[in-house]
């Protein structure tokens, strides 16, 4: 007997699109996909009439532990993620300490407290971390690394091309599943632009966009992909924000499709003329014009943009003010709870992008890229029973207090969105129902990836 049957709904199945079928879940896995009457009997039945079932959403770009500490973020922000149907998170781990020393403790915290499954990306900031890359792969099952052509001044130095090339070589030598994400903006152009903005006493999002030149991203993606080419390293351009960068990547991908592209829900939902708080929206990379936003949606439509993340960290209002004081740019608030509704509102309803293409950016595509497919990212027999049941037509108004995050604000406060996660299932258990978390404790775990032989 199965644990749960889901009947009367529609299910997004990779390669087939949205089909009317039922699902049976047992011991944390999907065990059958069949019509009503053909499923094994189950102890619980969920009537999904009027709902569409997606694979659990994967947000590949999250920061935990930036302000309120890793354990606190792990408890509150992965719980909030379930509100948006996000069941797996790619978490960037930064700093200058040896990851070999910090990872065991982080892994223990994840396994004890997280509500979502987590695969880490290790930021490589020091020579010691460079040397330890093979160790991170073999001992810790980490295959994903990050390099910064540009980093927020005062927070962490930007890296030289020499340092990045050496890192790409180290990663490429560890097997073909190993690859690097890159913050790809030219640092000299960025530093000049930021200096100009703060000297001019800039305040608006338009001024901020002007001082973060598109050319810096075009040059960044060009240099990053050239360095990757030189050593046969796969790279992923994260948080792509400009039409110019996207155009350049189309050219680059024509001869090297292993260069992949991520954008953020932020750039798809906000532009430099949007009516939002210009300080909370002073993001890095900057939100650009409405034309840039449309270009990024086109990138999803034609498949150039493979994945969408949030770049979420959890900063309350006080933390936001502190970050602005110290670095001139803010942090972000609960975004995982809104990732899916933002995509459905802007992509499915407003731009008529097919559900399979749109939802692929937060399910099957990141699962494949980070080596957790077919365990994650698809509805298939044998895959983890991580699912979100969505009412595509249901509208709601964003209220930060309903997002169950520790942050006390939202960039999207008061915005009307269409497409509401109704039930989230994680490892075969209902964990969110109608806006309430219905488990006392998370069952998230640290995901390991083994490097395939190169
Ligand atoms: Zn980030």
Short mmCIF file of C-alpha atoms and ligand atoms in Angstrom, two decimals:
data_model
loop_
_atom_site.label_atom_id
_atom_site.label_comp_id
_atom_site.label_asym_id
_atom_site.label_seq_id
_atom_site.Cartn_x
_atom_site.Cartn_y
_atom_site.Cartn_z
CA UNK A 1 0.00 0.00 0.00
CA UNK A 2 1.26 3.48 -0.93
CA UNK A 3 1.43 6.43 1.43
CA UNK A 4 -0.27 9.05 -0.75
CA UNK A 5 -2.21 9.02 -4.02
CA UNK A 6 -2.74 12.28 -5.89
CA UNK A 7 -5.77 12.08 -8.14
CA UNK A 8 -7.88 14.25 -10.50
CA UNK A 9 -5.05 16.70 -11.21
CA UNK A 10 -2.79 17.54 -14.10
CA UNK A 11 0.91 16.74 -13.90
CA UNK A 12 3.86 18.39 -15.64
CA UNK A 13 5.91 15.55 -17.08
CA UNK A 14 9.21 16.37 -18.76
CA UNK A 15 9.01 15.72 -22.51
CA UNK A 16 5.22 15.31 -22.47
CA UNK A 17 4.04 18.62 -21.03
CA UNK A 18 0.98 18.87 -18.78
CA UNK A 19 -1.02 15.63 -18.77
CA UNK A 20 -4.05 14.41 -16.83
CA UNK A 21 -2.82 11.58 -14.65
CA UNK A 22 -2.47 10.46 -11.06
CA UNK A 23 0.56 9.81 -8.89
CA UNK A 24 1.30 7.36 -6.12
CA UNK A 25 3.96 8.10 -3.50
CA UNK A 26 5.58 5.67 -1.11
CA UNK A 27 8.67 5.71 1.14
CA UNK A 28 9.65 9.14 -0.15
CA UNK A 29 9.56 8.18 -3.84
CA UNK A 30 7.16 8.38 -6.74
CA UNK A 31 6.11 4.75 -7.26
CA UNK A 32 3.41 4.99 -9.93
CA UNK A 33 2.10 7.39 -12.58
CA UNK A 34 -1.31 6.26 -13.79
CA UNK A 35 -4.90 7.30 -14.25
CA UNK A 36 -7.57 7.03 -11.55
CA UNK A 37 -8.38 3.38 -10.91
CA UNK A 38 -4.94 2.21 -11.97
CA UNK A 39 -2.99 3.45 -8.95
CA UNK A 40 -2.14 1.14 -6.03
CA UNK A 41 -4.28 1.73 -2.94
CA UNK A 42 -2.94 4.35 -0.53
CA UNK A 43 -3.52 5.40 3.05
CA UNK A 44 -4.15 9.02 2.03
CA UNK A 45 -5.66 10.52 -1.10
CA UNK A 46 -5.17 14.11 -2.22
CA UNK A 47 -7.81 15.41 -4.61
CA UNK A 48 -5.90 17.72 -6.96
CA UNK A 49 -8.92 18.86 -8.99
CA UNK A 50 -8.13 22.23 -10.56
CA UNK A 51 -4.45 22.00 -9.65
CA UNK A 52 -1.27 21.30 -11.62
CA UNK A 53 1.48 19.20 -10.07
CA UNK A 54 5.09 20.31 -10.69
CA UNK A 55 8.30 18.66 -9.50
CA UNK A 56 9.55 20.30 -6.28
CA UNK A 57 11.11 23.63 -7.21
CA UNK A 58 14.91 23.92 -7.14
CA UNK A 59 16.39 27.33 -6.39
CA UNK A 60 20.02 26.97 -7.44
CA UNK A 61 21.14 30.33 -6.00
CA UNK A 62 20.65 30.96 -2.29
CA UNK A 63 22.82 32.37 0.49
CA UNK A 64 22.26 31.06 4.00
CA UNK A 65 23.99 32.47 7.06
CA UNK A 66 24.89 35.91 5.79
CA UNK A 67 23.26 37.86 8.63
CA UNK A 68 21.40 35.87 11.25
CA UNK A 69 23.81 32.92 11.18
CA UNK A 70 23.75 29.64 9.26
CA UNK A 71 21.67 27.59 11.68
CA UNK A 72 19.00 30.26 12.11
CA UNK A 73 18.76 30.79 8.33
CA UNK A 74 18.64 27.05 7.81
CA UNK A 75 15.64 26.81 10.13
CA UNK A 76 13.67 29.85 9.03
CA UNK A 77 14.49 30.37 5.35
CA UNK A 78 14.25 26.77 4.17
CA UNK A 79 10.91 26.61 6.00
CA UNK A 80 9.79 29.74 4.19
CA UNK A 81 10.96 28.15 0.92
CA UNK A 82 8.33 25.40 1.32
CA UNK A 83 5.66 28.13 1.10
CA UNK A 84 6.72 28.57 -2.52
CA UNK A 85 7.10 24.87 -3.30
CA UNK A 86 10.91 25.10 -3.16
CA UNK A 87 12.18 21.75 -1.87
CA UNK A 88 15.83 21.88 -2.98
CA UNK A 89 18.30 24.71 -2.65
CA UNK A 90 21.77 25.36 -4.05
CA UNK A 91 23.57 27.21 -1.26
CA UNK A 92 26.67 29.37 -1.78
CA UNK A 93 29.24 29.01 0.98
CA UNK A 94 31.73 31.88 1.05
CA UNK A 95 34.44 33.21 3.32
CA UNK A 96 38.17 32.61 3.45
CA UNK A 97 38.34 29.65 5.85
CA UNK A 98 39.25 26.20 4.58
CA UNK A 99 35.96 24.61 3.50
CA UNK A 100 37.38 21.28 4.70
CA UNK A 101 37.21 22.65 8.21
CA UNK A 102 33.78 24.29 7.99
CA UNK A 103 31.83 21.83 5.78
CA UNK A 104 31.35 19.03 8.35
CA UNK A 105 29.64 21.41 10.79
CA UNK A 106 27.54 22.96 8.01
CA UNK A 107 26.49 19.52 6.83
CA UNK A 108 25.46 18.58 10.38
CA UNK A 109 23.36 21.75 10.70
CA UNK A 110 21.65 21.08 7.35
CA UNK A 111 20.82 17.49 8.27
CA UNK A 112 19.51 18.55 11.68
CA UNK A 113 17.52 21.67 10.78
CA UNK A 114 16.85 22.22 7.09
CA UNK A 115 13.37 21.84 5.62
CA UNK A 116 14.79 21.68 2.07
CA UNK A 117 17.49 19.50 0.57
CA UNK A 118 20.67 21.47 -0.03
CA UNK A 119 23.58 21.12 -2.44
CA UNK A 120 26.46 23.45 -1.69
CA UNK A 121 28.46 25.64 -4.06
CA UNK A 122 31.87 26.48 -2.63
CA UNK A 123 33.24 29.96 -3.28
CA UNK A 124 36.96 29.81 -3.96
CA UNK A 125 38.54 32.92 -2.52
CA UNK A 126 42.04 31.87 -1.32
CA UNK A 127 45.08 29.89 -2.44
CA UNK A 128 44.38 27.35 0.30
CA UNK A 129 40.86 26.79 -1.02
CA UNK A 130 42.29 26.46 -4.56
CA UNK A 131 44.59 23.68 -3.42
CA UNK A 132 41.81 21.90 -1.57
CA UNK A 133 39.44 21.68 -4.57
CA UNK A 134 40.23 17.97 -5.27
CA UNK A 135 39.59 17.26 -1.59
CA UNK A 136 36.22 19.04 -1.71
CA UNK A 137 35.23 16.83 -4.65
CA UNK A 138 36.48 13.49 -3.32
CA UNK A 139 35.85 13.80 0.40
CA UNK A 140 32.78 16.02 0.48
CA UNK A 141 30.91 15.22 -2.76
CA UNK A 142 30.90 18.86 -3.86
CA UNK A 143 31.15 19.46 -7.61
CA UNK A 144 30.12 23.11 -7.83
CA UNK A 145 32.43 26.08 -7.28
CA UNK A 146 32.19 29.82 -7.63
CA UNK A 147 34.58 32.55 -8.74
CA UNK A 148 34.14 36.32 -8.62
CA UNK A 149 35.45 38.52 -11.44
CA UNK A 150 33.79 41.30 -9.45
CA UNK A 151 32.89 41.38 -5.77
CA UNK A 152 31.31 44.12 -3.68
CA UNK A 153 34.13 46.52 -2.74
CA UNK A 154 35.01 46.22 0.95
CA UNK A 155 33.26 42.85 1.26
CA UNK A 156 35.69 40.65 -0.63
CA UNK A 157 38.34 41.52 -3.25
CA UNK A 158 37.56 40.85 -6.90
CA UNK A 159 39.66 38.02 -8.33
CA UNK A 160 42.35 38.24 -11.01
CA UNK A 161 41.96 36.39 -14.30
CA UNK A 162 45.07 34.42 -13.35
CA UNK A 163 43.46 33.21 -10.11
CA UNK A 164 40.25 32.30 -11.94
CA UNK A 165 42.07 30.43 -14.73
CA UNK A 166 43.99 28.42 -12.15
CA UNK A 167 40.71 27.59 -10.40
CA UNK A 168 39.04 26.52 -13.64
CA UNK A 169 42.01 24.21 -14.32
CA UNK A 170 41.78 22.69 -10.85
CA UNK A 171 38.05 22.11 -11.22
CA UNK A 172 38.28 20.74 -14.80
CA UNK A 173 40.83 18.18 -13.57
CA UNK A 174 38.31 16.79 -11.05
CA UNK A 175 35.85 15.24 -13.53
CA UNK A 176 33.21 16.38 -15.96
CA UNK A 177 30.47 16.85 -13.42
CA UNK A 178 32.60 19.48 -11.72
CA UNK A 179 32.06 23.02 -12.87
CA UNK A 180 32.28 26.67 -11.94
CA UNK A 181 29.75 29.43 -11.55
CA UNK A 182 31.08 32.89 -12.27
CA UNK A 183 30.07 36.40 -11.28
CA UNK A 184 30.99 37.79 -14.69
CA UNK A 185 31.39 41.56 -14.65
CA UNK A 186 34.62 43.39 -15.47
CA UNK A 187 35.85 44.78 -12.16
CA UNK A 188 37.66 47.87 -13.47
CA UNK A 189 34.53 49.13 -15.22
CA UNK A 190 32.41 48.30 -12.19
CA UNK A 191 34.66 50.08 -9.71
CA UNK A 192 34.67 53.24 -11.87
CA UNK A 193 30.87 53.09 -12.19
CA UNK A 194 30.25 52.59 -8.47
CA UNK A 195 32.66 55.43 -7.60
CA UNK A 196 30.75 57.72 -9.96
CA UNK A 197 27.38 56.75 -8.47
CA UNK A 198 28.38 57.43 -4.88
CA UNK A 199 30.32 60.62 -5.72
CA UNK A 200 27.28 61.97 -7.58
CA UNK A 201 25.06 61.07 -4.60
CA UNK A 202 22.92 58.88 -6.86
CA UNK A 203 19.63 57.55 -5.51
CA UNK A 204 17.40 56.25 -8.31
CA UNK A 205 17.45 52.81 -9.89
CA UNK A 206 17.99 54.48 -13.28
CA UNK A 207 21.18 56.18 -12.06
CA UNK A 208 22.32 52.91 -10.49
CA UNK A 209 21.74 51.07 -13.79
CA UNK A 210 23.73 53.75 -15.66
CA UNK A 211 26.68 53.32 -13.29
CA UNK A 212 26.70 49.52 -13.73
CA UNK A 213 27.60 49.43 -17.43
CA UNK A 214 26.24 46.69 -19.67
CA UNK A 215 29.70 46.56 -21.23
CA UNK A 216 31.09 45.25 -17.93
CA UNK A 217 28.85 42.18 -18.20
CA UNK A 218 29.51 41.71 -21.93
CA UNK A 219 33.25 41.78 -21.27
CA UNK A 220 32.82 39.61 -18.16
CA UNK A 221 31.03 36.77 -19.95
CA UNK A 222 33.53 37.00 -22.84
CA UNK A 223 36.56 36.71 -20.58
CA UNK A 224 35.01 34.01 -18.37
CA UNK A 225 34.11 31.81 -21.33
CA UNK A 226 37.55 32.36 -22.92
CA UNK A 227 39.25 31.25 -19.69
CA UNK A 228 36.92 28.24 -19.54
CA UNK A 229 37.73 27.36 -23.17
CA UNK A 230 41.46 27.45 -22.43
CA UNK A 231 41.19 24.61 -19.91
CA UNK A 232 38.04 22.74 -20.91
CA UNK A 233 36.11 23.76 -17.80
CA UNK A 234 32.32 23.93 -17.81
CA UNK A 235 31.05 27.25 -16.52
CA UNK A 236 27.73 28.73 -15.50
CA UNK A 237 27.20 32.49 -15.74
CA UNK A 238 25.14 33.41 -12.66
CA UNK A 239 22.66 36.26 -12.19
CA UNK A 240 22.83 37.50 -15.79
CA UNK A 241 21.15 40.92 -15.91
CA UNK A 242 21.60 42.52 -19.34
CA UNK A 243 20.40 42.07 -22.92
CA UNK A 244 23.97 42.74 -24.10
CA UNK A 245 25.37 39.95 -21.93
CA UNK A 246 22.67 37.59 -23.18
CA UNK A 247 23.37 38.41 -26.84
CA UNK A 248 27.07 37.77 -26.32
CA UNK A 249 26.27 34.44 -24.64
CA UNK A 250 24.14 33.37 -27.61
CA UNK A 251 27.24 33.78 -29.78
CA UNK A 252 29.46 32.02 -27.25
CA UNK A 253 27.04 29.12 -26.80
CA UNK A 254 26.87 28.57 -30.58
CA UNK A 255 30.38 27.10 -30.39
CA UNK A 256 30.45 26.10 -26.71
CA UNK A 257 27.01 25.05 -25.41
CA UNK A 258 28.54 23.93 -22.12
CA UNK A 259 28.53 27.60 -21.05
CA UNK A 260 25.19 27.86 -19.25
CA UNK A 261 23.21 30.88 -18.15
CA UNK A 262 21.23 31.71 -15.01
CA UNK A 263 19.17 34.80 -14.41
CA UNK A 264 17.33 35.92 -11.27
CA UNK A 265 13.63 36.22 -10.55
CA UNK A 266 14.47 39.80 -9.57
CA UNK A 267 15.54 40.81 -13.09
CA UNK A 268 12.44 39.15 -14.54
CA UNK A 269 10.07 40.99 -12.22
CA UNK A 270 11.65 44.41 -11.56
CA UNK A 271 13.34 46.93 -13.87
CA UNK A 272 14.98 50.31 -13.39
CA UNK A 273 11.68 52.18 -13.87
CA UNK A 274 9.70 49.94 -11.48
CA UNK A 275 7.91 51.59 -8.58
CA UNK A 276 9.87 49.98 -5.75
CA UNK A 277 12.08 51.23 -2.93
CA UNK A 278 15.22 52.33 -4.88
CA UNK A 279 17.51 51.49 -1.97
CA UNK A 280 16.18 47.96 -1.34
CA UNK A 281 16.30 47.47 -5.12
CA UNK A 282 19.89 48.68 -5.51
CA UNK A 283 21.06 45.20 -6.33
CA UNK A 284 24.41 44.00 -7.62
CA UNK A 285 24.35 43.14 -10.50
CA UNK A 286 21.97 46.06 -11.00
CA UNK A 287 18.43 45.71 -12.30
CA UNK A 288 18.42 47.27 -15.76
CA UNK A 289 15.83 48.61 -18.20
CA UNK A 290 12.49 47.17 -19.25
CA UNK A 291 14.12 46.18 -22.58
CA UNK A 292 16.74 44.17 -20.69
CA UNK A 293 13.95 42.46 -18.77
CA UNK A 294 12.12 41.49 -21.97
CA UNK A 295 15.37 40.17 -23.43
CA UNK A 296 15.84 37.88 -20.40
CA UNK A 297 12.31 36.52 -20.80
CA UNK A 298 13.14 35.89 -24.48
CA UNK A 299 16.24 34.06 -23.26
CA UNK A 300 14.00 31.72 -21.25
CA UNK A 301 11.67 31.30 -24.22
CA UNK A 302 14.49 30.27 -26.60
CA UNK A 303 16.38 28.19 -24.02
CA UNK A 304 19.50 30.40 -23.77
CA UNK A 305 18.70 31.02 -20.09
CA UNK A 306 18.73 27.54 -18.53
CA UNK A 307 18.00 28.31 -14.89
CA UNK A 308 16.42 30.95 -12.67
CA UNK A 309 17.51 31.54 -9.09
CA UNK A 310 16.74 34.13 -6.43
CA UNK A 311 20.14 35.07 -4.91
CA UNK A 312 18.15 35.18 -1.68
CA UNK A 313 19.75 35.97 1.60
CA UNK A 314 17.80 36.82 4.70
CA UNK A 315 18.26 40.39 5.82
CA UNK A 316 15.83 42.20 8.10
CA UNK A 317 15.27 45.96 7.87
CA UNK A 318 18.07 46.68 10.35
CA UNK A 319 20.47 44.43 8.45
CA UNK A 320 19.48 46.09 5.20
CA UNK A 321 20.36 49.52 6.62
CA UNK A 322 23.67 48.20 7.91
CA UNK A 323 24.57 46.67 4.55
CA UNK A 324 23.73 49.94 2.78
CA UNK A 325 25.88 51.85 5.30
CA UNK A 326 28.83 49.47 4.96
CA UNK A 327 28.77 48.61 1.27
CA UNK A 328 26.25 50.90 -0.46
CA UNK A 329 24.08 47.96 -1.62
CA UNK A 330 21.38 46.00 0.24
CA UNK A 331 20.74 42.33 0.92
CA UNK A 332 17.49 40.62 0.04
CA UNK A 333 14.52 39.16 1.88
CA UNK A 334 12.43 35.99 1.47
CA UNK A 335 12.37 35.25 -2.24
CA UNK A 336 12.02 31.48 -2.41
CA UNK A 337 8.44 31.76 -1.23
CA UNK A 338 7.77 33.96 -4.27
CA UNK A 339 10.00 32.42 -6.96
CA UNK A 340 7.30 30.22 -8.50
CA UNK A 341 4.48 32.82 -8.32
CA UNK A 342 6.79 35.44 -9.91
CA UNK A 343 7.64 33.05 -12.76
CA UNK A 344 4.01 32.05 -13.30
CA UNK A 345 2.79 35.65 -13.25
CA UNK A 346 5.42 37.09 -15.57
CA UNK A 347 6.20 34.06 -17.71
CA UNK A 348 3.07 31.96 -18.02
CA UNK A 349 0.26 34.49 -17.63
CA UNK A 350 1.78 37.68 -19.03
CA UNK A 351 4.08 36.26 -21.71
CA UNK A 352 2.49 32.90 -22.53
CA UNK A 353 5.72 30.92 -22.16
CA UNK A 354 4.89 27.20 -22.04
CA UNK A 355 4.81 25.65 -18.57
CA UNK A 356 7.34 23.02 -19.58
CA UNK A 357 9.89 25.60 -20.75
CA UNK A 358 9.21 27.98 -17.87
CA UNK A 359 9.15 25.47 -15.01
CA UNK A 360 12.11 23.61 -16.52
CA UNK A 361 14.29 26.55 -15.45
CA UNK A 362 13.63 25.70 -11.79
CA UNK A 363 13.28 21.90 -12.00
CA UNK A 364 14.80 19.67 -14.65
CA UNK A 365 17.46 22.12 -15.89
CA UNK A 366 19.13 22.84 -12.53
CA UNK A 367 18.80 19.15 -11.56
CA UNK A 368 20.71 18.13 -14.70
CA UNK A 369 23.28 20.89 -14.37
CA UNK A 370 24.15 20.08 -10.77
CA UNK A 371 24.13 16.29 -11.13
CA UNK A 372 21.05 15.59 -9.00
CA UNK A 373 18.88 14.34 -11.90
CA UNK A 374 16.80 12.13 -11.98
CA UNK A 375 16.61 12.07 -8.19
CA UNK A 376 15.34 15.66 -8.42
CA UNK A 377 13.75 17.86 -11.07
CA UNK A 378 11.23 15.54 -12.72
CA UNK A 379 8.05 13.62 -12.04
CA UNK A 380 9.12 10.05 -12.81
CA UNK A 381 8.82 6.64 -11.15
CA UNK A 382 11.78 6.29 -8.79
CA UNK A 383 12.40 10.03 -8.37
CA UNK A 384 12.12 11.69 -4.96
CA UNK A 385 8.52 12.53 -4.10
CA UNK A 386 9.17 16.29 -3.94
CA UNK A 387 6.18 18.02 -5.52
CA UNK A 388 4.24 21.26 -5.51
CA UNK A 389 0.55 21.45 -6.33
CA UNK A 390 -0.32 24.82 -7.83
CA UNK A 391 -3.52 26.72 -8.56
CA UNK A 392 -2.43 28.53 -11.72
CA UNK A 393 -5.33 30.99 -11.67
CA UNK A 394 -5.43 31.88 -7.98
CA UNK A 395 -4.34 35.46 -7.26
CA UNK A 396 -2.87 36.80 -4.05
CA UNK A 397 -1.29 39.99 -2.76
CA UNK A 398 2.24 39.67 -1.35
CA UNK A 399 2.45 40.30 2.38
CA UNK A 400 5.87 39.64 3.91
CA UNK A 401 4.31 38.51 7.19
CA UNK A 402 2.70 35.54 5.40
CA UNK A 403 5.99 34.29 3.92
CA UNK A 404 7.17 32.71 7.19
CA UNK A 405 10.66 34.18 6.77
CA UNK A 406 12.75 35.84 9.46
CA UNK A 407 13.00 38.97 7.33
CA UNK A 408 10.47 41.69 8.10
CA UNK A 409 10.01 43.23 4.66
CA UNK A 410 9.58 42.33 1.01
CA UNK A 411 10.53 44.14 -2.16
CA UNK A 412 7.23 42.84 -3.52
CA UNK A 413 5.01 43.95 -0.63
CA UNK A 414 1.52 44.68 -2.02
CA UNK A 415 2.20 43.22 -5.46
CA UNK A 416 -0.57 41.07 -6.93
CA UNK A 417 0.66 37.71 -8.24
CA UNK A 418 -1.20 34.98 -10.13
CA UNK A 419 -0.31 31.32 -9.54
CA UNK A 420 -0.35 30.08 -5.95
CA UNK A 421 1.39 27.03 -4.46
CA UNK A 422 -1.36 25.20 -2.54
CA UNK A 423 0.40 22.04 -1.29
CA UNK A 424 4.10 21.24 -1.03
CA UNK A 425 5.20 17.62 -0.65
CA UNK A 426 8.77 16.85 0.38
CA UNK A 427 10.09 13.28 0.47
CA UNK A 428 6.55 11.98 0.18
CA UNK A 429 5.19 13.99 3.13
CA UNK A 430 2.84 16.95 2.97
CA UNK A 431 4.85 19.81 4.46
CA UNK A 432 2.82 22.88 3.38
CA UNK A 433 -0.90 23.10 2.90
CA UNK A 434 -2.84 26.30 2.06
CA UNK A 435 -0.18 28.66 3.38
CA UNK A 436 0.55 26.73 6.58
CA UNK A 437 3.64 24.66 7.32
CA UNK A 438 2.19 21.41 8.67
CA UNK A 439 5.33 19.74 10.01
CA UNK A 440 7.16 20.65 13.21
CA UNK A 441 10.57 19.82 11.88
CA UNK A 442 12.29 19.76 8.52
CA UNK A 443 13.43 16.57 6.80
CA UNK A 444 15.98 18.25 4.53
CA UNK A 445 19.39 16.79 3.92
CA UNK A 446 22.71 17.68 2.37
CA UNK A 447 22.89 16.29 -1.18
CA UNK A 448 26.17 14.81 -2.37
CA UNK A 449 27.20 14.50 -6.00
CA UNK A 450 29.83 12.09 -7.17
CA UNK A 451 32.11 13.35 -9.93
CA UNK A 452 31.76 11.21 -13.03
CA UNK A 453 35.08 10.20 -14.58
CA UNK A 454 36.31 12.79 -17.03
ZN1 LIG B 1 24.70 35.19 -4.94
#
